[in-house]
Amino acid sequence: MSTQSGLPDIAPLLMRGESFQSVKLTTDQTSRAMSDQNEGNMREARDDFHSNRHASATRYSTTASELPAKSTGSFATGQLDTRPSMHERTSTGPSPTLIGREMSPLRLKAIIPPLLCLVMGIVLAFAHHLFNAWADGRTVGRSPNISQQWVLRVGTAFAFTFQTILAACLSFVVCQVLWYYARRKYMTLKDLNTLFLVERRDIIPTFLSNALIRAPLLFLVVTFSLLLPIAAIFSPASLSVVYLVTSGPGDCIISAANITDGSDSTHIYSTNEGVFLSGVNGPALKITQRALVGGVIPSLPIYCGDNCIYEASMDSMTFDCHENVQLPAGQMGTVDPAHPGPGTRTYWNATSDGPADDPTLPFYVGWMTDAYTDGMTQYLNGTTGSAYCTPMLAHYNFSVQRINGVQLVSYTTAITGQMPPSTHYDKNNRQPSFAALQIGGIGLAARNHLLGSLSITSNPAGSHRDYNSSVISASFLNVSTIGVESYIWGDVVGGIQETAANITASMLLLDLGGMKNATCIYTNQDLVYAYHWLGLWIPYGIALLVVASCLVVGILIFLRFNPDNLTTSLSDTINVTHHPAFETAVPKSNGKLAARDVASTTRFKLEEQSDGSLGFGTQKDLS
């Protein structure tokens, strides 16, 4: 019944139909038996062998017909006690023939639910894509009339349903990987507890235990499952809300008149003897004063509504100025900075080069940034200079735009010639035309605001301030009284020319008579949805690729290592743990020390028992 090496004779057992796997001897067993023989301990080994053989004869007293077909239960007789060290991990997986013995369609039905979950995840991803593509470019709250909150809620629902479906698919994979490690490796009760907690996605046992070492594939699949919400967090942001600005022409009605058109237009001048220009009327004076003081074009008529651009052309005047000219003697006062003393300190002086009531004549202007106290001028940041400005005819093109209630006016100007006379007959002895009077009125109003002086005359008796020019209110002058009285000038020539343009634009506020059809440019600024498809498909694509790969692994494990279609349900768990071998190895004990010893020393593996049932067996079952 034994070989010369002292090992059991397995031939009779094979005759009884026992699997060779159930009686195979490991290299460690052979080495141990050989070592016992060489050391003269054959008697003790032989006594152990005969004792085990006697126990085996009792266990297998049944006939071959009473044994279960293809029994692969652990053969615990005829073998030496070859329990491995507790620090080793022994892998003794079942054979492929055994595992693949039941490939019936009924068993394959278990694969259908996870496959359906993966297909549903793909369908949800495309449905979310189609929904975002449908919303792309649509105005928020219109077309159709769905509020922004519900559009975003639908996208969020797609994302979290997608995550839930894929998590259900990974649950099948996690279950298969759990039983894979339970079948393939002997593990302590503590390690098995950790694996079951990881399978239930318990965060602490998953990341703060030896799960990565004991079951790396299970750890990875559970980690993927826990990271699935990332796709649900990032994908809703693929549909955002942006401002879309569109422009296009459209019909509109604007003012039809020009200030130089016809005698029926509004007059902005007054005449002497009904022939020659003598001044401007009240509305024109107010408009020119406001343009000088404000330095901006006032709010103009809204001919085509909000978010619209309309254009208006007008013939008017401007000032053609040449800077740094020689001023007439005494233009800038009598004070000599090198020899301080009594005299007139002039900060601004504009004088007409001819009769002051003729708007066509040029004028000299000089200005100085200075402080009333000597020695302070060097600390002032302003300009000082001179210019010779000539009124000229000019053509203006105004573009008036309103965006969300804010008006923006831009213009271009071009000098077209000399201003026609308006205070006397022309060279052909003809009286001024209506256009000459209108443009002359604008020029006279603008120039009259600039003429005059700002000066201070000092003498031993005191000082006298002479402010006889409206330029004291100009936007390009800053009069400061902090510390010392000072006059700080900005871009004077630019300010003069801009004042003429602002006055001309302000004429659009007057009733110039009649309206006309025109083409305006309408600008619409709408709040619309914008779909960024990469923001959807990057998280969805990664999630689908990972889950599909895990599912392939899970199906292979299921077909190869889970013929019994085990799940982690209560009934399946009870069936594999309520086994005599498992209950014997884990005795009921009131002592915490004993239970801890069992959990850390005894090793278990899910395998087919000697009675043909599936349950956890221990390494000592091989002894």
Coordinates of C-alpha atoms in Angstrom, one line a residue:
M1 CA 0.0 0.0 0.0
S2 CA 3.0 2.3 0.1
T3 CA 5.9 3.1 -2.2
Q4 CA 9.5 2.7 -1.3
S5 CA 9.6 6.4 -0.4
G6 CA 7.1 5.9 2.4
L7 CA 4.3 7.7 0.5
P8 CA 0.8 6.2 0.2
D9 CA -0.1 4.0 -2.8
I10 CA -2.8 5.9 -4.7
A11 CA -3.6 3.2 -7.3
P12 CA -6.4 1.7 -5.2
L13 CA -7.9 5.1 -4.8
L14 CA -7.8 5.8 -8.5
M15 CA -9.5 2.4 -9.1
R16 CA -12.4 3.7 -7.0
G17 CA -12.8 6.7 -9.3
E18 CA -11.1 9.3 -7.1
S19 CA -9.6 12.3 -9.0
F20 CA -5.9 12.5 -9.3
Q21 CA -6.1 16.1 -8.1
S22 CA -7.6 15.0 -4.8
V23 CA -4.6 12.9 -4.0
K24 CA -1.7 14.7 -5.6
L25 CA 1.3 15.3 -3.4
T26 CA 3.1 18.5 -3.4
T27 CA 6.8 18.8 -3.6
D28 CA 6.9 19.9 0.0
Q29 CA 5.1 16.7 1.0
T30 CA 7.6 14.5 -0.8
S31 CA 10.5 16.4 0.6
R32 CA 9.1 16.1 4.1
A33 CA 8.6 12.3 3.7
M34 CA 12.1 11.9 2.4
S35 CA 13.5 14.0 5.2
D36 CA 11.7 11.8 7.8
Q37 CA 13.0 8.6 6.2
N38 CA 16.6 9.9 6.1
E39 CA 16.5 11.0 9.7
G40 CA 15.3 7.6 10.9
N41 CA 11.8 8.8 11.7
M42 CA 10.1 6.3 9.4
R43 CA 8.3 4.6 12.2
E44 CA 6.5 7.8 13.3
A45 CA 5.6 8.6 9.7
R46 CA 4.4 5.1 9.1
D47 CA 2.2 5.2 12.2
D48 CA 0.7 8.5 11.1
F49 CA 0.1 7.1 7.6
H50 CA -1.7 4.0 8.9
S51 CA -3.7 6.1 11.3
N52 CA -4.8 8.3 8.4
R53 CA -5.5 5.3 6.2
H54 CA -7.8 3.9 8.9
A55 CA -9.7 7.2 9.0
S56 CA -10.0 7.2 5.2
A57 CA -11.3 3.6 5.2
T58 CA -14.0 4.7 7.6
R59 CA -14.8 7.9 5.6
Y60 CA -14.9 6.1 2.2
S61 CA -16.7 2.9 3.3
T62 CA -19.4 3.7 0.8
T63 CA -19.5 1.9 -2.6
A64 CA -18.4 3.6 -5.8
S65 CA -22.0 3.8 -7.0
E66 CA -22.9 5.9 -3.9
L67 CA -20.2 8.5 -4.6
P68 CA -21.3 11.6 -6.4
A69 CA -20.4 11.8 -10.1
K70 CA -17.0 13.3 -10.8
S71 CA -16.4 14.0 -7.1
T72 CA -13.6 16.4 -6.6
G73 CA -13.9 16.8 -2.9
S74 CA -10.7 17.3 -1.0
F75 CA -9.1 13.9 -0.4
A76 CA -7.9 14.1 3.1
T77 CA -6.5 10.6 3.5
G78 CA -3.3 9.0 2.4
Q79 CA -1.5 12.4 2.7
L80 CA 1.0 13.7 5.1
D81 CA 0.3 16.8 7.1
T82 CA 1.5 19.4 4.6
R83 CA -0.1 22.5 5.9
P84 CA 1.8 25.4 4.4
S85 CA 3.3 28.2 6.5
M86 CA 0.9 30.9 7.5
H87 CA 3.0 33.4 5.7
E88 CA 2.5 31.8 2.3
R89 CA -0.4 32.2 -0.1
T90 CA -1.3 28.9 -1.7
S91 CA -3.2 29.0 -5.0
T92 CA -4.9 25.7 -6.0
G93 CA -7.5 26.6 -8.5
P94 CA -10.0 24.2 -10.0
S95 CA -9.4 22.7 -13.4
P96 CA -10.9 24.2 -16.5
T97 CA -12.8 21.0 -17.2
L98 CA -14.5 21.1 -13.9
I99 CA -15.4 24.8 -14.0
G100 CA -16.8 24.7 -17.5
R101 CA -18.9 21.7 -17.1
E102 CA -22.2 23.6 -17.0
M103 CA -22.5 26.1 -19.9
S104 CA -26.2 25.8 -20.1
P105 CA -28.3 28.7 -21.4
L106 CA -30.0 28.9 -18.0
R107 CA -26.7 29.6 -16.4
L108 CA -25.7 32.1 -19.1
K109 CA -28.8 34.1 -18.3
A110 CA -26.8 35.7 -15.4
I111 CA -24.7 37.6 -18.0
I112 CA -27.7 39.3 -19.6
P113 CA -28.4 41.9 -16.9
P114 CA -24.9 43.4 -16.8
L115 CA -24.8 43.4 -20.6
L116 CA -28.1 45.2 -20.7
C117 CA -26.8 47.7 -18.2
L118 CA -23.8 48.5 -20.4
V119 CA -26.1 48.9 -23.4
M120 CA -28.4 51.2 -21.4
G121 CA -25.4 53.2 -20.4
I122 CA -24.4 53.7 -24.1
V123 CA -28.0 54.6 -25.0
L124 CA -28.2 57.1 -22.1
A125 CA -24.9 58.7 -23.3
F126 CA -26.2 59.1 -26.8
A127 CA -29.6 60.4 -25.5
H128 CA -27.8 63.0 -23.4
H129 CA -25.8 64.0 -26.5
L130 CA -28.9 64.3 -28.6
F131 CA -30.6 66.4 -25.9
N132 CA -27.6 68.8 -25.7
A133 CA -27.4 69.0 -29.5
W134 CA -31.1 69.9 -29.5
A135 CA -30.7 72.7 -26.9
D136 CA -27.5 74.0 -28.6
G137 CA -28.1 77.5 -29.9
R138 CA -31.6 77.8 -28.5
T139 CA -32.5 81.0 -26.6
V140 CA -32.9 80.5 -22.9
G141 CA -36.5 80.5 -21.9
R142 CA -37.7 80.5 -25.6
S143 CA -38.0 78.1 -28.5
P144 CA -39.5 76.2 -26.8
N145 CA -40.6 78.0 -23.6
I146 CA -38.7 75.8 -21.1
S147 CA -37.0 77.4 -18.2
Q148 CA -33.3 77.1 -17.8
Q149 CA -33.7 75.3 -14.5
W150 CA -35.5 72.4 -16.1
V151 CA -33.0 72.1 -19.0
L152 CA -30.2 71.8 -16.5
R153 CA -32.2 69.4 -14.4
V154 CA -32.7 67.1 -17.4
G155 CA -29.0 67.1 -18.1
T156 CA -28.2 66.3 -14.5
A157 CA -30.8 63.4 -14.5
F158 CA -29.1 61.9 -17.6
A159 CA -25.7 62.1 -15.9
F160 CA -26.7 60.5 -12.6
T161 CA -28.8 57.8 -14.3
F162 CA -25.8 57.0 -16.5
Q163 CA -23.7 56.7 -13.4
T164 CA -26.2 54.5 -11.6
I165 CA -26.6 52.1 -14.6
L166 CA -22.9 51.6 -15.0
A167 CA -22.5 51.1 -11.2
A168 CA -25.1 48.3 -11.5
C169 CA -23.0 46.8 -14.3
L170 CA -19.9 46.9 -12.2
S171 CA -21.7 45.2 -9.3
F172 CA -21.8 42.0 -11.4
V173 CA -18.0 42.2 -12.0
V174 CA -17.3 42.9 -8.3
C175 CA -19.2 39.8 -7.3
Q176 CA -17.4 37.6 -9.8
V177 CA -14.0 38.9 -8.7
L178 CA -14.9 38.3 -5.1
W179 CA -15.6 34.6 -5.6
Y180 CA -12.6 34.4 -7.9
Y181 CA -10.3 35.2 -5.0
A182 CA -12.3 33.1 -2.6
R183 CA -11.8 30.1 -4.9
R184 CA -8.1 30.7 -5.8
K185 CA -6.4 31.6 -2.6
Y186 CA -6.3 30.4 1.0
M187 CA -7.1 33.4 3.2
T188 CA -7.6 34.0 6.9
L189 CA -11.1 34.9 8.2
K190 CA -9.9 38.5 8.7
D191 CA -8.9 38.7 5.0
L192 CA -12.2 37.2 3.9
N193 CA -14.0 39.8 6.0
T194 CA -12.1 42.6 4.3
L195 CA -12.9 41.2 0.9
F196 CA -16.6 41.1 1.7
L197 CA -16.5 44.7 3.0
V198 CA -14.7 45.9 -0.1
E199 CA -17.3 44.2 -2.2
R200 CA -19.9 46.3 -0.4
R201 CA -17.9 49.5 -1.3
D202 CA -17.0 50.2 2.3
I203 CA -14.5 53.1 2.0
I204 CA -12.4 52.4 5.0
P205 CA -11.7 48.7 4.4
T206 CA -11.1 49.4 0.7
F207 CA -8.4 52.0 1.1
L208 CA -7.1 51.4 4.7
S209 CA -6.5 47.7 4.6
N210 CA -4.4 45.1 2.7
A211 CA -7.1 44.7 0.1
L212 CA -4.8 45.9 -2.7
I213 CA -2.3 43.2 -1.8
R214 CA -4.8 40.3 -1.2
A215 CA -7.2 41.1 -4.1
P216 CA -5.7 43.7 -6.4
L217 CA -8.3 43.1 -9.2
L218 CA -11.2 43.5 -6.7
F219 CA -9.6 46.6 -5.4
L220 CA -9.4 48.2 -8.8
V221 CA -12.9 47.3 -9.9
V222 CA -14.4 48.7 -6.7
T223 CA -12.2 51.9 -7.1
F224 CA -13.6 52.3 -10.6
S225 CA -17.1 52.0 -9.2
L226 CA -16.5 54.6 -6.5
L227 CA -15.0 57.0 -9.2
L228 CA -18.1 56.8 -11.5
P229 CA -19.7 59.9 -10.0
I230 CA -16.9 61.9 -11.5
A231 CA -18.6 61.4 -14.9
A232 CA -21.9 62.6 -13.4
I233 CA -20.2 65.7 -12.0
F234 CA -18.4 66.9 -15.2
S235 CA -20.9 65.9 -17.9
P236 CA -23.7 68.3 -17.1
A237 CA -21.3 71.2 -17.6
S238 CA -21.1 70.3 -21.3
L239 CA -24.2 72.4 -21.8
S240 CA -23.6 76.0 -20.7
V241 CA -25.2 79.4 -21.2
V242 CA -23.5 82.1 -23.2
Y243 CA -24.3 85.5 -24.7
L244 CA -24.8 85.3 -28.5
V245 CA -24.5 88.6 -30.4
T246 CA -26.0 88.6 -33.9
S247 CA -26.3 91.6 -36.3
G248 CA -28.3 92.1 -39.4
P249 CA -30.0 94.8 -41.5
G250 CA -33.7 95.7 -41.1
D251 CA -36.2 98.3 -42.0
C252 CA -36.5 101.4 -39.8
I253 CA -37.8 105.0 -39.8
I254 CA -35.4 107.9 -38.9
S255 CA -35.4 111.6 -39.2
A256 CA -35.5 112.7 -42.8
A257 CA -34.2 116.3 -42.5
N258 CA -30.8 117.8 -42.4
I259 CA -30.2 121.1 -40.6
T260 CA -29.3 122.6 -44.0
D261 CA -32.4 121.2 -45.8
G262 CA -35.3 123.6 -46.7
S263 CA -36.8 126.6 -45.0
D264 CA -39.3 124.4 -43.2
S265 CA -36.7 122.9 -41.0
T266 CA -36.2 124.1 -37.5
H267 CA -34.3 127.4 -37.3
I268 CA -31.3 127.4 -35.0
Y269 CA -30.4 131.0 -35.7
S270 CA -31.8 134.5 -35.5
T271 CA -31.5 137.3 -38.1
N272 CA -31.1 141.0 -38.3
E273 CA -33.6 142.5 -40.7
G274 CA -34.6 139.0 -41.8
V275 CA -31.5 138.7 -44.0
F276 CA -28.2 138.4 -42.0
L277 CA -27.2 136.2 -39.1
S278 CA -27.4 138.0 -35.8
G279 CA -27.3 135.2 -33.2
V280 CA -28.7 131.8 -32.2
N281 CA -32.0 131.0 -30.5
G282 CA -32.5 129.5 -27.1
P283 CA -32.7 125.7 -28.0
A284 CA -29.5 125.9 -30.0
L285 CA -27.7 127.9 -27.3
K286 CA -28.7 125.3 -24.7
I287 CA -27.6 122.4 -26.9
T288 CA -24.2 123.9 -27.6
Q289 CA -23.6 124.8 -23.9
R290 CA -24.4 121.3 -22.8
A291 CA -22.0 119.8 -25.5
L292 CA -19.2 122.1 -24.2
V293 CA -19.7 121.4 -20.6
G294 CA -20.4 117.7 -20.7
G295 CA -17.8 116.8 -23.3
V296 CA -20.0 114.0 -24.6
I297 CA -22.9 113.6 -27.0
P298 CA -26.3 113.6 -25.1
S299 CA -28.7 110.8 -25.4
L300 CA -30.1 110.8 -29.0
P301 CA -33.5 109.7 -30.3
I302 CA -34.3 106.0 -30.3
Y303 CA -35.5 105.5 -33.8
C304 CA -35.3 101.7 -34.1
G305 CA -35.5 100.5 -30.5
D306 CA -33.0 98.8 -28.2
N307 CA -30.1 96.7 -29.6
C308 CA -30.1 98.6 -32.8
I309 CA -27.8 100.8 -34.9
Y310 CA -29.0 103.6 -37.1
E311 CA -26.9 106.1 -39.1
A312 CA -27.5 109.7 -39.8
S313 CA -25.6 112.1 -42.0
M314 CA -25.4 115.9 -41.6
D315 CA -23.6 118.9 -43.1
S316 CA -22.2 121.1 -40.4
M317 CA -19.0 122.8 -39.4
T318 CA -15.7 122.0 -37.6
F319 CA -12.6 123.9 -36.5
D320 CA -9.4 123.4 -38.4
C321 CA -6.7 124.3 -35.9
H322 CA -2.9 124.8 -36.3
E323 CA -0.9 124.6 -33.1
N324 CA 2.1 126.4 -31.7
V325 CA 1.5 129.7 -33.6
Q326 CA 2.7 133.1 -32.8
L327 CA 0.1 134.9 -30.7
P328 CA -0.6 138.6 -30.9
A329 CA 1.3 140.8 -28.5
G330 CA -0.3 140.8 -25.0
Q331 CA -2.5 137.8 -25.8
M332 CA -1.3 135.9 -22.6
G333 CA -1.1 138.9 -20.2
T334 CA 1.6 141.1 -18.8
V335 CA 3.1 139.0 -16.0
D336 CA 6.7 138.1 -16.6
P337 CA 7.6 134.9 -14.7
A338 CA 11.3 136.0 -14.7
H339 CA 10.3 139.3 -13.0
P340 CA 7.3 138.7 -10.7
G341 CA 5.3 141.7 -9.9
P342 CA 1.9 143.4 -10.5
G343 CA 0.2 142.5 -13.8
T344 CA -2.3 140.2 -15.5
R345 CA -1.7 136.4 -15.4
T346 CA -3.8 134.9 -18.3
Y347 CA -4.7 131.2 -18.3
W348 CA -6.9 131.3 -21.4
N349 CA -7.5 133.9 -24.1
A350 CA -9.3 133.4 -27.4
T351 CA -9.7 136.4 -29.7
S352 CA -11.4 136.6 -33.1
D353 CA -9.2 137.6 -36.1
G354 CA -11.9 140.1 -37.2
P355 CA -15.4 141.0 -36.2
A356 CA -16.6 138.7 -33.4
D357 CA -20.1 138.4 -34.8
D358 CA -18.9 136.7 -38.0
P359 CA -18.7 133.0 -37.5
T360 CA -16.6 132.4 -40.6
L361 CA -13.5 134.2 -39.2
P362 CA -10.7 132.3 -37.5
F363 CA -9.5 133.1 -34.0
Y364 CA -6.4 132.9 -31.9
V365 CA -6.3 130.9 -28.7
G366 CA -3.6 130.6 -26.1
W367 CA -3.8 128.6 -22.8
M368 CA -1.5 128.0 -19.9
T369 CA -1.4 125.5 -17.1
D370 CA -0.4 127.5 -14.1
A371 CA -1.0 128.2 -10.4
Y372 CA -1.9 131.5 -8.9
T373 CA 1.0 131.1 -6.5
D374 CA 4.5 131.4 -8.1
G375 CA 6.7 128.3 -8.1
M376 CA 3.9 125.7 -8.1
T377 CA 3.5 125.4 -11.9
Q378 CA 6.2 122.7 -12.2
Y379 CA 4.1 120.3 -10.1
L380 CA 1.0 120.6 -12.3
N381 CA 0.4 117.9 -15.0
G382 CA -1.3 119.8 -17.9
T383 CA -0.6 121.5 -21.2
T384 CA 0.4 124.9 -22.4
G385 CA 0.2 126.1 -26.0
S386 CA -1.4 128.2 -28.7
A387 CA -3.4 127.6 -31.9
Y388 CA -5.0 129.3 -34.8
C389 CA -8.4 127.8 -35.6
T390 CA -10.5 128.4 -38.7
P391 CA -14.2 127.4 -39.0
M392 CA -14.8 125.1 -41.9
L393 CA -17.6 123.2 -43.6
A394 CA -17.7 119.5 -42.7
H395 CA -19.8 116.4 -43.4
Y396 CA -20.5 114.1 -40.5
N397 CA -21.6 110.5 -40.5
F398 CA -23.1 109.4 -37.1
S399 CA -23.6 105.8 -36.0
V400 CA -26.0 105.6 -33.0
Q401 CA -26.1 102.3 -31.3
R402 CA -28.0 101.1 -28.2
I403 CA -27.2 97.9 -26.5
N404 CA -29.3 96.9 -23.5
G405 CA -30.2 100.5 -22.8
V406 CA -26.7 102.0 -23.2
Q407 CA -26.2 104.4 -26.1
L408 CA -22.9 104.5 -28.0
V409 CA -22.3 107.2 -30.6
S410 CA -19.4 107.2 -33.0
Y411 CA -18.8 109.5 -36.0
T412 CA -16.5 110.3 -38.8
T413 CA -16.0 113.8 -40.2
A414 CA -14.5 115.2 -43.4
I415 CA -13.8 118.9 -44.2
T416 CA -15.7 119.9 -47.3
G417 CA -14.7 123.6 -47.8
Q418 CA -14.9 127.1 -46.5
M419 CA -18.0 128.3 -44.6
P420 CA -20.3 130.5 -46.7
P421 CA -20.8 134.0 -45.4
S422 CA -23.9 134.5 -43.2
T423 CA -23.5 138.1 -41.9
H424 CA -23.1 139.8 -45.3
Y425 CA -23.7 139.3 -49.0
D426 CA -21.5 136.9 -50.8
K427 CA -19.1 137.8 -53.6
N428 CA -22.0 137.5 -56.1
N429 CA -23.9 140.1 -54.0
R430 CA -26.4 137.5 -52.9
Q431 CA -27.9 137.3 -49.4
P432 CA -27.0 134.2 -47.2
S433 CA -28.8 131.0 -48.0
F434 CA -30.8 129.0 -45.5
A435 CA -27.9 126.5 -45.3
A436 CA -25.4 129.2 -44.7
L437 CA -27.5 130.7 -41.9
Q438 CA -28.0 127.3 -40.3
I439 CA -24.3 126.4 -40.4
G440 CA -23.4 129.9 -39.4
G441 CA -25.6 129.6 -36.4
I442 CA -23.9 126.4 -35.2
G443 CA -20.5 128.0 -35.8
L444 CA -21.4 131.2 -34.0
A445 CA -22.8 129.3 -31.0
A446 CA -19.7 127.0 -30.8
R447 CA -17.2 129.8 -31.3
N448 CA -18.9 132.2 -28.9
H449 CA -18.4 129.6 -26.1
L450 CA -14.7 129.6 -26.8
L451 CA -14.0 133.3 -27.2
G452 CA -13.0 135.3 -24.1
S453 CA -10.4 135.1 -21.4
L454 CA -9.7 133.6 -18.0
S455 CA -7.2 135.8 -16.1
I456 CA -6.2 137.3 -12.8
T457 CA -4.9 140.9 -12.4
S458 CA -2.9 141.6 -9.3
N459 CA -1.6 145.0 -8.0
P460 CA -0.6 146.3 -4.6
A461 CA -4.2 146.9 -3.7
G462 CA -5.3 143.3 -4.4
S463 CA -6.3 141.0 -7.2
H464 CA -9.1 140.9 -9.7
R465 CA -10.4 137.7 -11.5
D466 CA -11.7 138.2 -15.0
Y467 CA -13.7 135.2 -16.2
N468 CA -15.6 136.3 -19.3
S469 CA -15.5 133.0 -21.3
S470 CA -17.8 129.9 -21.1
V471 CA -14.7 127.8 -21.5
I472 CA -14.4 127.9 -17.7
S473 CA -17.0 125.1 -17.8
A474 CA -15.3 123.1 -20.6
S475 CA -14.7 119.4 -20.0
F476 CA -11.0 119.8 -21.1
L477 CA -10.2 122.2 -18.2
N478 CA -9.7 121.2 -14.6
V479 CA -9.8 124.1 -12.1
S480 CA -8.4 123.0 -8.7
T481 CA -8.5 124.9 -5.4
I482 CA -6.8 122.2 -3.4
G483 CA -3.8 123.7 -1.8
V484 CA -3.5 126.5 -4.3
E485 CA -5.7 127.9 -7.1
S486 CA -4.6 126.3 -10.4
Y487 CA -5.8 125.9 -14.0
I488 CA -4.9 122.5 -15.6
W489 CA -5.6 122.1 -19.3
G490 CA -6.0 118.8 -21.2
D491 CA -6.1 118.3 -25.0
V492 CA -7.3 121.7 -25.9
V493 CA -7.4 121.4 -29.8
G494 CA -9.0 118.0 -29.6
G495 CA -11.5 119.3 -27.1
I496 CA -12.4 122.2 -29.5
Q497 CA -13.0 119.9 -32.4
E498 CA -14.9 117.4 -30.3
T499 CA -17.1 120.2 -29.1
A500 CA -18.1 121.0 -32.7
A501 CA -18.9 117.4 -33.3
N502 CA -21.0 117.1 -30.1
I503 CA -22.9 120.2 -31.0
T504 CA -23.7 118.8 -34.5
A505 CA -24.8 115.5 -33.1
S506 CA -27.0 117.3 -30.6
M507 CA -28.9 118.8 -33.5
L508 CA -30.5 115.4 -34.0
L509 CA -32.5 116.1 -30.9
L510 CA -34.3 119.0 -32.7
D511 CA -37.4 118.5 -34.8
L512 CA -35.7 118.8 -38.2
G513 CA -39.0 118.0 -40.0
G514 CA -40.2 114.7 -41.4
M515 CA -39.2 111.1 -41.2
K516 CA -38.0 108.7 -43.9
N517 CA -37.6 104.9 -44.4
A518 CA -34.1 103.7 -43.9
T519 CA -32.1 100.5 -43.3
C520 CA -30.9 100.0 -39.7
I521 CA -28.6 97.4 -38.4
Y522 CA -30.2 95.4 -35.6
T523 CA -28.0 93.8 -33.0
N524 CA -29.5 91.1 -30.8
Q525 CA -27.7 89.9 -27.7
D526 CA -29.4 86.8 -26.5
L527 CA -28.7 84.3 -23.8
V528 CA -28.4 80.9 -25.5
Y529 CA -27.4 77.3 -24.7
A530 CA -23.9 76.2 -25.9
Y531 CA -23.0 72.5 -26.2
H532 CA -19.4 71.5 -25.8
W533 CA -19.4 67.9 -26.9
L534 CA -15.9 67.1 -25.6
G535 CA -17.2 68.0 -22.1
L536 CA -19.7 65.2 -22.4
W537 CA -17.9 62.5 -24.3
I538 CA -14.6 62.6 -22.4
P539 CA -16.1 61.6 -19.0
Y540 CA -18.7 59.4 -20.6
G541 CA -16.2 57.7 -23.0
I542 CA -13.7 57.0 -20.2
A543 CA -16.5 55.6 -18.0
L544 CA -17.9 53.4 -20.8
L545 CA -14.4 52.1 -21.8
V546 CA -13.5 51.2 -18.2
V547 CA -16.8 49.5 -17.4
A548 CA -16.8 47.6 -20.7
S549 CA -13.3 46.3 -20.0
C550 CA -14.2 45.3 -16.5
L551 CA -17.3 43.6 -17.8
V552 CA -15.3 41.5 -20.2
V553 CA -13.0 40.4 -17.3
G554 CA -16.1 39.7 -15.1
I555 CA -17.7 37.5 -17.8
L556 CA -14.5 35.5 -18.3
I557 CA -14.2 34.9 -14.6
F558 CA -17.9 33.9 -14.4
L559 CA -17.5 31.4 -17.2
R560 CA -14.2 30.0 -15.8
F561 CA -14.5 30.2 -12.1
N562 CA -18.2 30.6 -11.1
P563 CA -20.1 27.5 -12.4
D564 CA -22.5 27.7 -9.5
N565 CA -23.5 31.3 -10.3
L566 CA -22.8 32.5 -6.8
T567 CA -23.9 35.9 -5.7
T568 CA -23.4 37.8 -2.5
S569 CA -27.0 37.2 -1.5
L570 CA -27.9 36.0 2.0
S571 CA -28.8 32.5 0.9
D572 CA -25.6 32.0 -1.1
T573 CA -23.5 33.4 1.7
I574 CA -25.1 31.1 4.2
N575 CA -24.7 28.0 1.9
V576 CA -21.0 28.5 1.5
T577 CA -20.3 29.4 5.2
H578 CA -22.6 27.1 7.0
H579 CA -20.5 24.1 6.2
P580 CA -19.2 21.6 8.7
A581 CA -15.6 22.3 7.8
F582 CA -16.1 26.1 8.1
E583 CA -18.0 25.8 11.4
T584 CA -15.4 23.4 12.8
A585 CA -12.6 25.7 11.9
V586 CA -14.4 28.7 13.4
P587 CA -15.6 27.5 16.8
K588 CA -18.0 29.4 18.9
S589 CA -16.1 30.9 21.7
N590 CA -16.7 33.6 24.3
G591 CA -13.1 34.4 24.4
K592 CA -12.0 37.3 22.2
L593 CA -8.5 35.9 22.1
A594 CA -9.5 32.6 20.7
A595 CA -11.6 34.2 18.0
R596 CA -8.7 36.5 17.1
D597 CA -6.4 33.5 16.8
V598 CA -8.8 31.8 14.5
A599 CA -9.2 34.9 12.3
S600 CA -5.5 35.3 11.9
T601 CA -4.2 31.7 11.7
T602 CA -6.7 29.5 10.0
R603 CA -6.9 29.9 6.2
F604 CA -10.0 29.2 4.1
K605 CA -10.7 28.7 0.5
L606 CA -14.0 28.2 -1.4
E607 CA -14.0 24.7 -2.8
E608 CA -16.1 21.6 -3.5
Q609 CA -16.3 19.5 -0.3
S610 CA -16.1 15.7 -0.1
D611 CA -19.9 15.4 -0.1
G612 CA -20.1 17.3 -3.4
S613 CA -21.3 20.6 -1.9
L614 CA -19.6 24.0 -2.2
G615 CA -18.2 25.6 0.9
F616 CA -15.2 27.0 2.6
G617 CA -12.5 24.5 3.4
T618 CA -9.4 24.9 5.3
Q619 CA -5.8 24.0 4.7
K620 CA -5.9 21.4 7.5
D621 CA -8.6 19.6 5.6
L622 CA -5.7 18.3 3.5
S623 CA -4.0 16.6 6.4

